[in-house]
PDB file of C-alpha atoms and ligand atoms in Angstrom:
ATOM      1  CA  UNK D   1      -2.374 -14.748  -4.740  1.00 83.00           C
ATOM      2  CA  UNK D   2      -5.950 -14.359  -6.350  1.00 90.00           C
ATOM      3  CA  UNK D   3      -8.145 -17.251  -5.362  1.00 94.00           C
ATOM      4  CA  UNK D   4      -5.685 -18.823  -3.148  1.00 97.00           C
ATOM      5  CA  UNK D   5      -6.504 -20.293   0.667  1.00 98.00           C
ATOM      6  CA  UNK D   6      -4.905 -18.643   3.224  1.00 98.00           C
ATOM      7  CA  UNK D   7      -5.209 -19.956   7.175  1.00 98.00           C
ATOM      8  CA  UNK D   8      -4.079 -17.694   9.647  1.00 98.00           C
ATOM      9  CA  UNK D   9      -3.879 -18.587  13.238  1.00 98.00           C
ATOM     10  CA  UNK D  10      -4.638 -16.127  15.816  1.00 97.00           C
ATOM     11  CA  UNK D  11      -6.510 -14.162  13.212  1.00 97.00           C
ATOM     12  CA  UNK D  12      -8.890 -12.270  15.321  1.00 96.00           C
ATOM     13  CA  UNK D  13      -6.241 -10.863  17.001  1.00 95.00           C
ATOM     14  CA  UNK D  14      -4.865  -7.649  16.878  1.00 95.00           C
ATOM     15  CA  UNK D  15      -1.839  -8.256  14.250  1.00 97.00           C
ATOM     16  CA  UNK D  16      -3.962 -11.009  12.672  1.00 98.00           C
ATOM     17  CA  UNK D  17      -7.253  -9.085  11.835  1.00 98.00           C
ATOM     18  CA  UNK D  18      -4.239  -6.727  10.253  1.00 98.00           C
ATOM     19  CA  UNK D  19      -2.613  -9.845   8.453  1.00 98.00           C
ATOM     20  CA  UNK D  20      -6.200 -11.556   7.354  1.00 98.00           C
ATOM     21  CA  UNK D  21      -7.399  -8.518   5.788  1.00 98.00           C
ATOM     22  CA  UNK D  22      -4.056  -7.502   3.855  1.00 98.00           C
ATOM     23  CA  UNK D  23      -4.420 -11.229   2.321  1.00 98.00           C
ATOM     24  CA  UNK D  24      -7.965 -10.670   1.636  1.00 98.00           C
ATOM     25  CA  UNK D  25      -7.243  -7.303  -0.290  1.00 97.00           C
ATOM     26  CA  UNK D  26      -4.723  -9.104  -2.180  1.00 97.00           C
ATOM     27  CA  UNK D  27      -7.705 -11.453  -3.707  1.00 97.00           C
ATOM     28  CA  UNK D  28      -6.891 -14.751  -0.989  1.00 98.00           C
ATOM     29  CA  UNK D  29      -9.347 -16.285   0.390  1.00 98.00           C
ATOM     30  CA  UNK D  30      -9.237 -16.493   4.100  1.00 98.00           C
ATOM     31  CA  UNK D  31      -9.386 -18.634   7.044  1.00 97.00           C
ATOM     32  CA  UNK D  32      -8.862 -17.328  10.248  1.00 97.00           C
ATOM     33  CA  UNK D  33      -8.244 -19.962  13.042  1.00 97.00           C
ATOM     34  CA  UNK D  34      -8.649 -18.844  16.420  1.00 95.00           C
ATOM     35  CA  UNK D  35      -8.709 -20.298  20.575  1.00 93.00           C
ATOM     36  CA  UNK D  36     -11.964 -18.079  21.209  1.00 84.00           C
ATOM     37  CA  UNK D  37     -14.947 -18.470  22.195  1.00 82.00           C
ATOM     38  CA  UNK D  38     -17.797 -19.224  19.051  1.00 85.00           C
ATOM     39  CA  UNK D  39     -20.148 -16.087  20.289  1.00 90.00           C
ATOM     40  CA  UNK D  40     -16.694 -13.520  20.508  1.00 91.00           C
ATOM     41  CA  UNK D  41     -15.805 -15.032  16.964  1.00 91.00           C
ATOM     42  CA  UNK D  42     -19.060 -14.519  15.690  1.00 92.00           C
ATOM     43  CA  UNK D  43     -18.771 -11.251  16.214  1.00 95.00           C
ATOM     44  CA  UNK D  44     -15.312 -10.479  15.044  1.00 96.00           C
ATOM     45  CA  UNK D  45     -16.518 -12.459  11.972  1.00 96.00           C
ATOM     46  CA  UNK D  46     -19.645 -10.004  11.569  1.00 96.00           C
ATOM     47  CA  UNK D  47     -17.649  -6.965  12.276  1.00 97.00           C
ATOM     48  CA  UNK D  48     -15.455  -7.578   9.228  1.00 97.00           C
ATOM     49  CA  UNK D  49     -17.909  -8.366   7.625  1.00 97.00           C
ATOM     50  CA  UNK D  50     -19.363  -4.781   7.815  1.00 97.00           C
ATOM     51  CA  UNK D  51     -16.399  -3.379   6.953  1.00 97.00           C
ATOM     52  CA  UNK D  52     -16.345  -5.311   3.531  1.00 97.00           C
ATOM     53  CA  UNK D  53     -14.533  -8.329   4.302  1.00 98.00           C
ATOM     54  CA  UNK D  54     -15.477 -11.590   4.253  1.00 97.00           C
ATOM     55  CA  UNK D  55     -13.596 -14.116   6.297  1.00 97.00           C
ATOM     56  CA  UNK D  56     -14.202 -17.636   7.869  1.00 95.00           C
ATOM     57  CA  UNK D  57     -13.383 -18.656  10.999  1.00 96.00           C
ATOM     58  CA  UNK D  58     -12.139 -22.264  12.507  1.00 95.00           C
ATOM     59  CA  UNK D  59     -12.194 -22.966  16.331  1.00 94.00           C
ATOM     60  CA  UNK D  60      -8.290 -24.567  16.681  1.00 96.00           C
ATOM     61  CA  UNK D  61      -6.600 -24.915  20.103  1.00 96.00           C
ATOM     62  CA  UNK D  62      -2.782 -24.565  18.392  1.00 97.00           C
ATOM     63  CA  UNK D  63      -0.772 -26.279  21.347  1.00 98.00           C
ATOM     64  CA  UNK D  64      -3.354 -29.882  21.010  1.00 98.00           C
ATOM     65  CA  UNK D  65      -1.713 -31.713  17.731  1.00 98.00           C
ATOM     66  CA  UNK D  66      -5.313 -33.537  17.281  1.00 97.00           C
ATOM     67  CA  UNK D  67      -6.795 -29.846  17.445  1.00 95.00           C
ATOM     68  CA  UNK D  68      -4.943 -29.284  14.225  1.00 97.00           C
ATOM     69  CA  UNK D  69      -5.121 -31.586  12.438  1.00 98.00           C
ATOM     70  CA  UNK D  70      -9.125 -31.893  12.567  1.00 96.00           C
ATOM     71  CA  UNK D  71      -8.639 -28.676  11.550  1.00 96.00           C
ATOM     72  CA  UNK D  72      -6.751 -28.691   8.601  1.00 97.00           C
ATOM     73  CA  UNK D  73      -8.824 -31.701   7.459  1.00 97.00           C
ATOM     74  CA  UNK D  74     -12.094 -30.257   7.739  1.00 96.00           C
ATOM     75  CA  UNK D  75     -10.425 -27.251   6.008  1.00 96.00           C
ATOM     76  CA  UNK D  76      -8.818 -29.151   3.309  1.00 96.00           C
ATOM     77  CA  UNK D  77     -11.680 -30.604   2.454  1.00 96.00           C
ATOM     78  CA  UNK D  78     -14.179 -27.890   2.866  1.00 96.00           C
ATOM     79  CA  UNK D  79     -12.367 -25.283   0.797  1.00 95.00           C
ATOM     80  CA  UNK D  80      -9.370 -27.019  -1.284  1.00 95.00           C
ATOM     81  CA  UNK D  81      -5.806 -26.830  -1.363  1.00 96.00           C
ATOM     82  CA  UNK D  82      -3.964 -24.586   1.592  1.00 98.00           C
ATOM     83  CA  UNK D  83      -1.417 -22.266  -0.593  1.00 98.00           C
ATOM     84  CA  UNK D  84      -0.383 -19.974   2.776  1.00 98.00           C
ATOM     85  CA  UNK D  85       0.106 -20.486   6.104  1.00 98.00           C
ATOM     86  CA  UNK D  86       0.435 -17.669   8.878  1.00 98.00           C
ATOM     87  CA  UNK D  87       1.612 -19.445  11.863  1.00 98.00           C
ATOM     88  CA  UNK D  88       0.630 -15.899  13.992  1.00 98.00           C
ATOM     89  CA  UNK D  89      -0.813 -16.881  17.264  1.00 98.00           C
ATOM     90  CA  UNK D  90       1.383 -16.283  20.403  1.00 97.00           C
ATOM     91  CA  UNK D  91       1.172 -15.393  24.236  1.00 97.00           C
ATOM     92  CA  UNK D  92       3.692 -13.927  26.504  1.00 98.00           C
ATOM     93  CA  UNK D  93       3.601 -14.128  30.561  1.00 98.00           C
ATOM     94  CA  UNK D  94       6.900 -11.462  30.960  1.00 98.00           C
ATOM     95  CA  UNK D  95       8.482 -12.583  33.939  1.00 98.00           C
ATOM     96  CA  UNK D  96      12.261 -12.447  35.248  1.00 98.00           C
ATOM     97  CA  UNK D  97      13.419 -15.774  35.217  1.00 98.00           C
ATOM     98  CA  UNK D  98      14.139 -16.294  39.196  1.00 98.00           C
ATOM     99  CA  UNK D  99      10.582 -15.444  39.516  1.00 98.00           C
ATOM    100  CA  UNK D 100       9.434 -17.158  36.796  1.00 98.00           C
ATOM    101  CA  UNK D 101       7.038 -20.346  37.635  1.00 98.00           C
ATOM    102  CA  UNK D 102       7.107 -23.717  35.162  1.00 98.00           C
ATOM    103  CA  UNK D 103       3.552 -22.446  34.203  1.00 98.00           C
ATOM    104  CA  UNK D 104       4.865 -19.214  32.610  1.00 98.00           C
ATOM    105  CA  UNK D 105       7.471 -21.154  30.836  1.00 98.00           C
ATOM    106  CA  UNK D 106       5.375 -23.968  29.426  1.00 98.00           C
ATOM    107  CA  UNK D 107       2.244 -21.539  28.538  1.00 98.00           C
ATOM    108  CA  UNK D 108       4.864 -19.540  25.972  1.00 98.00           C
ATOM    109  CA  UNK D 109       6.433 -22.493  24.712  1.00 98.00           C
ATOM    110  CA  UNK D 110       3.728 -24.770  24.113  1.00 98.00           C
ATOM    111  CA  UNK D 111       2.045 -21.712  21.987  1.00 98.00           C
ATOM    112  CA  UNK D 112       4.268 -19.778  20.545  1.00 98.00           C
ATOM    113  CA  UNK D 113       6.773 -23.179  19.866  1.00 98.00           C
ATOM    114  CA  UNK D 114       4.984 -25.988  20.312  1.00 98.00           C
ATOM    115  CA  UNK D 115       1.854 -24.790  18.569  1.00 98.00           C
ATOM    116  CA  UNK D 116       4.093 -23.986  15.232  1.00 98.00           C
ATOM    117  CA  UNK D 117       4.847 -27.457  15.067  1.00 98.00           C
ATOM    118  CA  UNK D 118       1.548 -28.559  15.414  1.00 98.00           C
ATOM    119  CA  UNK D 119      -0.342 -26.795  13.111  1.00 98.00           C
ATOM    120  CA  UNK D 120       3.297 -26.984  10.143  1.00 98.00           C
ATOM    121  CA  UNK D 121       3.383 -30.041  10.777  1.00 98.00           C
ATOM    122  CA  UNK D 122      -0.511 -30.904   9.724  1.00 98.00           C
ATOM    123  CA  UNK D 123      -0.097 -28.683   6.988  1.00 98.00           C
ATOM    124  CA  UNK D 124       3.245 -29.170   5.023  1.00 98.00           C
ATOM    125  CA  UNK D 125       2.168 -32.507   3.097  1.00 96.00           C
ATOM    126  CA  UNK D 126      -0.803 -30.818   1.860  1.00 96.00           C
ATOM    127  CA  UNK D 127       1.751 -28.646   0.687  1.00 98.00           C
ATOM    128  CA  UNK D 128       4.579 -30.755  -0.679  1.00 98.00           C
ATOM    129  CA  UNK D 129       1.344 -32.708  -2.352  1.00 97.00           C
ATOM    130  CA  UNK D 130       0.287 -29.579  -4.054  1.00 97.00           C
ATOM    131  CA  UNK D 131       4.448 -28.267  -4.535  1.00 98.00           C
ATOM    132  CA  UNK D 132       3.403 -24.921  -3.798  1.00 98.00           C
ATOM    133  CA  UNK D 133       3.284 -23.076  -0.326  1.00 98.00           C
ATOM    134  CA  UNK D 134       4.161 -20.087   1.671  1.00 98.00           C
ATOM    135  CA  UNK D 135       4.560 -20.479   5.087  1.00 98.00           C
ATOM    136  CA  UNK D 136       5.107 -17.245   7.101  1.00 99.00           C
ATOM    137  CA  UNK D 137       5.762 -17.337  10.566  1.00 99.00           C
ATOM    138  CA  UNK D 138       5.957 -14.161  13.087  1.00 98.00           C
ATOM    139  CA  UNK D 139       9.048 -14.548  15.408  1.00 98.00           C
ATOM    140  CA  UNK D 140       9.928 -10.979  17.328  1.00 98.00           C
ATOM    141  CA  UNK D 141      12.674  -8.753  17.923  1.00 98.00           C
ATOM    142  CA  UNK D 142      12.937  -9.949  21.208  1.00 98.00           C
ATOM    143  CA  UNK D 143      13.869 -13.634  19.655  1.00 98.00           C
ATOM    144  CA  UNK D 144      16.676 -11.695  17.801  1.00 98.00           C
ATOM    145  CA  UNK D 145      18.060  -9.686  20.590  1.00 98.00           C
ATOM    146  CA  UNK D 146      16.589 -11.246  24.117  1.00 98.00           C
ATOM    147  CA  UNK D 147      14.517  -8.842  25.946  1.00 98.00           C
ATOM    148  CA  UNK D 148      14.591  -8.128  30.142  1.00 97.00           C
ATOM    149  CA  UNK D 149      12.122 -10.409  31.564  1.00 98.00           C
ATOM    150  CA  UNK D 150      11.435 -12.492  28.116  1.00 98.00           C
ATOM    151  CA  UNK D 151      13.427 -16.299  28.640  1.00 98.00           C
ATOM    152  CA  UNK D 152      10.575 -17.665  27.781  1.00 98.00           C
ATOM    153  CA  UNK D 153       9.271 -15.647  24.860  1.00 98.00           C
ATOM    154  CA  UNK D 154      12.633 -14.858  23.401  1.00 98.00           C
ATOM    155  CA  UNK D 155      13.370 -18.654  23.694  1.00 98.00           C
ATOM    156  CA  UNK D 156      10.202 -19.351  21.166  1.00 98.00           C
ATOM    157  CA  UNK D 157      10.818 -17.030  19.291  1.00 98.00           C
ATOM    158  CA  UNK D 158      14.557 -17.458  18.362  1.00 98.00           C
ATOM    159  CA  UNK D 159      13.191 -20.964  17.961  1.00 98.00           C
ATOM    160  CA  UNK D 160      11.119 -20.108  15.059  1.00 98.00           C
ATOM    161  CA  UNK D 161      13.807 -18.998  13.650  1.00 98.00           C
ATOM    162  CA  UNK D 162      15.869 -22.107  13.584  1.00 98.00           C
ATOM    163  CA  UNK D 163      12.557 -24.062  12.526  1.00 98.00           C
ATOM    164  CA  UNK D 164      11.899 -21.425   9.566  1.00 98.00           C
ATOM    165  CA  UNK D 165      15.355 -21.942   8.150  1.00 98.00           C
ATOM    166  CA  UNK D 166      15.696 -25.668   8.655  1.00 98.00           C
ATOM    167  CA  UNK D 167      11.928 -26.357   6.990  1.00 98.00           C
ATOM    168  CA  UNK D 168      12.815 -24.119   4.269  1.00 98.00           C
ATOM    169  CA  UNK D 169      15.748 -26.413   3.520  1.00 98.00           C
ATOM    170  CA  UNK D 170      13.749 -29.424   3.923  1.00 98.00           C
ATOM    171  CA  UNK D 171      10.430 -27.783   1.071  1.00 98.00           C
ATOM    172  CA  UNK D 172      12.364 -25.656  -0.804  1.00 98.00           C
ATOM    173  CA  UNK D 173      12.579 -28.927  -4.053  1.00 98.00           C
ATOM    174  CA  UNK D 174       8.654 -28.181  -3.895  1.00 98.00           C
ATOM    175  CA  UNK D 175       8.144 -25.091  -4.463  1.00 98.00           C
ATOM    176  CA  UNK D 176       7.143 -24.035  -1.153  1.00 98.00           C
ATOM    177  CA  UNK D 177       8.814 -21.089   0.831  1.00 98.00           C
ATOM    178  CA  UNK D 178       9.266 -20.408   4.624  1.00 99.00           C
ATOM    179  CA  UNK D 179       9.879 -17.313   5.990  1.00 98.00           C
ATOM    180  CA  UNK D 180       9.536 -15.200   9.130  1.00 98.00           C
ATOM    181  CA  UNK D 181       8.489 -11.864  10.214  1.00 98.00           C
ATOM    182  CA  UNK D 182      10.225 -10.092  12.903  1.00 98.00           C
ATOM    183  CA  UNK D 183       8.234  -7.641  14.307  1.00 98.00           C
ATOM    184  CA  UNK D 184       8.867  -4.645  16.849  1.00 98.00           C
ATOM    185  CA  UNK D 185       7.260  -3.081  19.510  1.00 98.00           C
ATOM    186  CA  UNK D 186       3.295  -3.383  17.674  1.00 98.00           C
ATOM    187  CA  UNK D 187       0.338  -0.626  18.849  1.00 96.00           C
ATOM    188  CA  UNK D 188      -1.623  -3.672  20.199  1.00 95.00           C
ATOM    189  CA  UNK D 189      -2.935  -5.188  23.143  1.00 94.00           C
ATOM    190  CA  UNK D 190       0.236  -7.321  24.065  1.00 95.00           C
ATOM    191  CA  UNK D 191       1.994  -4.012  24.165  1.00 97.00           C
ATOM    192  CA  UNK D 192      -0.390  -2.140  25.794  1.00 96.00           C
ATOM    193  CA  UNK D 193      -0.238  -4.359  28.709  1.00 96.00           C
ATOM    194  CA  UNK D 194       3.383  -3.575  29.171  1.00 96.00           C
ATOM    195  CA  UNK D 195       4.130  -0.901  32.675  1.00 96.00           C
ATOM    196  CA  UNK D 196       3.629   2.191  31.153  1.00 96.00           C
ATOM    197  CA  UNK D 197       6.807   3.264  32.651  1.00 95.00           C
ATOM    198  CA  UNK D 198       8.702   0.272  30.821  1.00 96.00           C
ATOM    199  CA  UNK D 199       6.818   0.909  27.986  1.00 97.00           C
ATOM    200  CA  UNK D 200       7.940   4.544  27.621  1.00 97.00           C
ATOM    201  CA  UNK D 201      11.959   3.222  28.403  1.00 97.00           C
ATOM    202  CA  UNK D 202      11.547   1.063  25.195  1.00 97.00           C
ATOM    203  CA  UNK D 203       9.540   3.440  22.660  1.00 98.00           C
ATOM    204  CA  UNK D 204      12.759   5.764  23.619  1.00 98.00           C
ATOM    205  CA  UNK D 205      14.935   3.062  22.600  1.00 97.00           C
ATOM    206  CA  UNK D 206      13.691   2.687  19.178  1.00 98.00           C
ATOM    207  CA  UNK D 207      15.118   4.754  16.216  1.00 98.00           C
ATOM    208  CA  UNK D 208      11.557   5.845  15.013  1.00 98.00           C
ATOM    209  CA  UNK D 209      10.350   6.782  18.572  1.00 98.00           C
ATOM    210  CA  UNK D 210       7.225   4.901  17.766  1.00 98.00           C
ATOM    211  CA  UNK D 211       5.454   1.639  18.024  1.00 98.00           C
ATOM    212  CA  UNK D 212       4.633   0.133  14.725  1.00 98.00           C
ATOM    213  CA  UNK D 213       0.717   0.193  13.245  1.00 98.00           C
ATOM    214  CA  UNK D 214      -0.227  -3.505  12.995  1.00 98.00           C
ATOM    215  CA  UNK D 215      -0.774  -2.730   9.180  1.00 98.00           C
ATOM    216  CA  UNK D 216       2.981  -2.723   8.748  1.00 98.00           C
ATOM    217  CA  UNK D 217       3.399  -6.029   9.885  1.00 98.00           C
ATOM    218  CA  UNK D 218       0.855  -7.197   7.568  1.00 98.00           C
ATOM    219  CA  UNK D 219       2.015  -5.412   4.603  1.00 98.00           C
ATOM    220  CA  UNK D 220       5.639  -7.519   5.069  1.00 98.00           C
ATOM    221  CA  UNK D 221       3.437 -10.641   5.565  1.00 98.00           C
ATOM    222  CA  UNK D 222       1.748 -10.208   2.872  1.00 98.00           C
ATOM    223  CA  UNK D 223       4.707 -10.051   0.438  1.00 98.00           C
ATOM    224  CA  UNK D 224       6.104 -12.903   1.695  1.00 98.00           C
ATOM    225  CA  UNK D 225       3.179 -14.842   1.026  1.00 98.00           C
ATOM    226  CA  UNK D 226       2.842 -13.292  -2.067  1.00 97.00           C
ATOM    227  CA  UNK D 227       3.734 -15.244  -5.768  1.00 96.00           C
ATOM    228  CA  UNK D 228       6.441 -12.788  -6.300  1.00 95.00           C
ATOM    229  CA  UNK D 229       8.928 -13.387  -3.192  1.00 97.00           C
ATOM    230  CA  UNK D 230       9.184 -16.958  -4.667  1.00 97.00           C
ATOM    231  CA  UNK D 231      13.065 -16.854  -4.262  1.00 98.00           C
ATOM    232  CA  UNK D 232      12.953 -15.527  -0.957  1.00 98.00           C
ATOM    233  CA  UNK D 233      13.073 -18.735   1.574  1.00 98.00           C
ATOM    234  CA  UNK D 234      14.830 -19.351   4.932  1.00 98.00           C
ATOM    235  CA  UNK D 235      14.877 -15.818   5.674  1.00 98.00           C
ATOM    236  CA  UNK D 236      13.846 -13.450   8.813  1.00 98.00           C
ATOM    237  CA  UNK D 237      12.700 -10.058   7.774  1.00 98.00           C
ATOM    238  CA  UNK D 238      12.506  -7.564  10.629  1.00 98.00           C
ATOM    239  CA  UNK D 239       9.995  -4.660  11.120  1.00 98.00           C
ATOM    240  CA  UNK D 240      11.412  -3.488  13.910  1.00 98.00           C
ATOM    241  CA  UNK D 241      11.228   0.774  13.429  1.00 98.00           C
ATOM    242  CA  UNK D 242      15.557   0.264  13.607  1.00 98.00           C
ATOM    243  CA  UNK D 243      15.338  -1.429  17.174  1.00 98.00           C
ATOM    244  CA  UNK D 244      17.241  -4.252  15.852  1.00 97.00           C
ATOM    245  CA  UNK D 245      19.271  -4.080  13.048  1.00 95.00           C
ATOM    246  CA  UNK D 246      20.551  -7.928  12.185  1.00 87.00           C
TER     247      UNK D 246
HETATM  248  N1  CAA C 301      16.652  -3.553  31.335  1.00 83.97           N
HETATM  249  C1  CAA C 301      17.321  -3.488  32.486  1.00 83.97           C
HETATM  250  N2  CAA C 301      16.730  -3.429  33.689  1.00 83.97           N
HETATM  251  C2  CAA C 301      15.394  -3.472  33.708  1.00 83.97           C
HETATM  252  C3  CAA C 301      14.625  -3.557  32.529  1.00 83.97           C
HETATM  253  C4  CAA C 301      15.324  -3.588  31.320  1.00 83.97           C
HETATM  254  N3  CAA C 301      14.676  -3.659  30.139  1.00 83.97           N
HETATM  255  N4  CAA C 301      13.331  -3.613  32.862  1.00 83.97           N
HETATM  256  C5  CAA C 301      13.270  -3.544  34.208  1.00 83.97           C
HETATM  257  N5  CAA C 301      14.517  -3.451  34.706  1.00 83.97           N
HETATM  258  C6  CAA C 301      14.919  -3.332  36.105  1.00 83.97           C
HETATM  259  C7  CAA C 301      14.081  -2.250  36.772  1.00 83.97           C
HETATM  260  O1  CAA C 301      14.679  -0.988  36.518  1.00 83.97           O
HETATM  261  C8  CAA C 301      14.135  -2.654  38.200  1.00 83.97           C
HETATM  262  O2  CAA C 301      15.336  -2.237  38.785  1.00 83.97           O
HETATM  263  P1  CAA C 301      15.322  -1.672  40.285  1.00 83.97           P
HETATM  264  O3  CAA C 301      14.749  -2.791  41.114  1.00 83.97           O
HETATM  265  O4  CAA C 301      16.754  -1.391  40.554  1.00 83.97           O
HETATM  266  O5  CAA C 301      14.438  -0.473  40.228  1.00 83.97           O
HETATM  267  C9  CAA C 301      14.198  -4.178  38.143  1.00 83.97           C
HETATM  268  O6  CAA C 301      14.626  -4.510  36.810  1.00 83.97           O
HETATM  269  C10 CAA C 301      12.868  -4.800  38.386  1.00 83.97           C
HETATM  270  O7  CAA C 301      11.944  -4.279  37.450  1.00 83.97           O
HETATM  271  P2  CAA C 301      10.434  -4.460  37.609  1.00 83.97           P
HETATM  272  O8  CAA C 301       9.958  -3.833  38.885  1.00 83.97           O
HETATM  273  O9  CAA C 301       9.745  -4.043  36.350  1.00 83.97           O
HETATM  274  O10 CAA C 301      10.378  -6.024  37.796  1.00 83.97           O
HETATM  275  P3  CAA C 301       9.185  -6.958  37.742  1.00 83.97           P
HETATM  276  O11 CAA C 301       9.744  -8.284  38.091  1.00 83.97           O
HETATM  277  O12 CAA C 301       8.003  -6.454  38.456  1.00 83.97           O
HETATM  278  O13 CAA C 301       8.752  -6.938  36.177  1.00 83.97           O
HETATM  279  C11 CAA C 301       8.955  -7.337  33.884  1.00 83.97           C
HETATM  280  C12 CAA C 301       9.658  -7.334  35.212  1.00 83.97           C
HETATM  281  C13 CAA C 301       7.685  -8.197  33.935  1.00 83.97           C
HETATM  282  C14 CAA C 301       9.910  -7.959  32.900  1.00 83.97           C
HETATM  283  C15 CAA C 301       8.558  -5.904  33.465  1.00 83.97           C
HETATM  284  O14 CAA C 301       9.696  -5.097  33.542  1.00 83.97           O
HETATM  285  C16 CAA C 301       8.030  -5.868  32.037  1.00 83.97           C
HETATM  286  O15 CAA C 301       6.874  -6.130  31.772  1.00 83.97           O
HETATM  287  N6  CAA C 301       8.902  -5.530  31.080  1.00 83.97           N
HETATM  288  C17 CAA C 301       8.540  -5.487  29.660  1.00 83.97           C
HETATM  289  C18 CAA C 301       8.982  -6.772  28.979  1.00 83.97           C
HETATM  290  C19 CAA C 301       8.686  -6.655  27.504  1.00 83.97           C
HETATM  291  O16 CAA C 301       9.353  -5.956  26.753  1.00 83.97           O
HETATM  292  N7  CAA C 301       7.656  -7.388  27.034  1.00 83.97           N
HETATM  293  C20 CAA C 301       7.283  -7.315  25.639  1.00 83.97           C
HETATM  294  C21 CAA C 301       5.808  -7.559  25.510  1.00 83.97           C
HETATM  295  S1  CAA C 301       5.234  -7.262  23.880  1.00 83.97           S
HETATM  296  C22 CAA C 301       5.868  -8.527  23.021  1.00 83.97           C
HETATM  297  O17 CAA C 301       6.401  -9.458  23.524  1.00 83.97           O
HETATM  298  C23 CAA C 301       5.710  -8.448  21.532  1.00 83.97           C
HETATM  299  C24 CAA C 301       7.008  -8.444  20.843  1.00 83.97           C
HETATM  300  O18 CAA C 301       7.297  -9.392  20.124  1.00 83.97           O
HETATM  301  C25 CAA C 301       7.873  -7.280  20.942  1.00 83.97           C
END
């Protein structure tokens, strides 16, 4: 992937600090398009940079379609052709369902569902213009196998799933591939806000007895967006330390 563009939403996150600079080490070049504030970007931005890497960021709100696609214009035009897409950015607000309020529900879909759309859908005729892309999105475990608390979170992110497999129908003529990642429990701060007491129920529930290093997400990321998983397309590939086995 030497010399290609690679956008990454939510990438000053935890997981997508992890997926930007796996990309970067394999030679992309990388954009990382986040909701936060200019000064805490900034400073993500310099960070990096003291560690060796250098990475741009864009201001994008994901769940605004004119958000996006200012965006991907001023991208596009700034730094050439997108090759990869990491549709990363999510939320969760964990809340049974009888207690959960429309707020909770609409916050999870309109990012983690919603905001896939918005930012694909600004993206993909760059793509089919070019006939070459990789678009990897990161679904969850708890899309695959519903999770206590999760209807709206599981809901998004079986939902990506559907969307992966039905875009990867629609692109696959143009030599563009569409994937997505299935993570596990991840050492990060969306797990770390998790009752310690749950917390500990679930780590015992998974075969490795461990969460997983954000790194390891990244690493399956990055060979999906990679030039030689060009015949993988449509699928789901889960990192989930054995917690669910599909
Ligand atoms: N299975 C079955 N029962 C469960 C349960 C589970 N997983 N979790 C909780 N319960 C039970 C409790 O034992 C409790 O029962 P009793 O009343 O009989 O004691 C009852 O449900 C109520 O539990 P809580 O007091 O915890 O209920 P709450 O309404 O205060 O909180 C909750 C519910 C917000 C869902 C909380 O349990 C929670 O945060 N759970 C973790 C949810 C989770 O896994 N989130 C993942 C975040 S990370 C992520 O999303 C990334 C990813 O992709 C994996």
């Amino acid at each position: 992937m030497k010399g290609r563009l690679a956008l990454v939403t939510g990438g000053v996150g935890d997981l997508g600090t992890a997926i930007c600079r796996h990309l970067y080490h394999q030679g992309a070049k990388i954009i990382a398009a986040d909701k936060i504030a200019s000064d805490i970007a900034n400073q993500w931005q310099q960070e990096q940079k003291n560690q060796g890497y250098d990475f741009q960021v864009m201001p994008v709100d994901i769940t605004e379609f004119d958000s996006c696609a200012s965006m991907i214009t001023e991208l596009v035009k700034k730094h050439g052709p997108l090759a990869i897409l990491v549709n990363n950015a999510g939320i969760n607000r964990d809340a049974q369902l009888y207690k959960m309020t429309p707020e909770q529900w609409l916050a999870v879909i309109n990012t983690d569902l919603n905001g896939l759309f918005n930012v694909t859908r600004n993206v993909i005729e760059h793509m089919i213009q070019e006939k070459y892309g990789r678009i990897i999105s990161i679904s969850s475990v708890n899309g695959l196998k519903g999770q206590f608390g999760q209807t709206n979170y599981a809901a998004a992110k079986a939902g990506i799933i559907g969307f992966t497999k039905s875009l990867a129908l629609e692109t696959a003529r143009f030599g563009i591939t569409v994937n997505a990642i299935a993570p596990g429990y991840i050492e990060s701060r969306m797990v770390a806000a998790i009752p310690e007491k749950v917390k500990q129920i679930i780590i015992d529930e998974i075969p490795m007895k461990r969460l997983a290093k954000p790194e390891e997400i990244a690493a399956a990321v990055a060979f999906l967006a990679s030039e030689s998983s060009g015949y993988i397309t449509g699928a789901h590939l889960d990192v989930t330390g054995g917690l669910y086995m599909s």
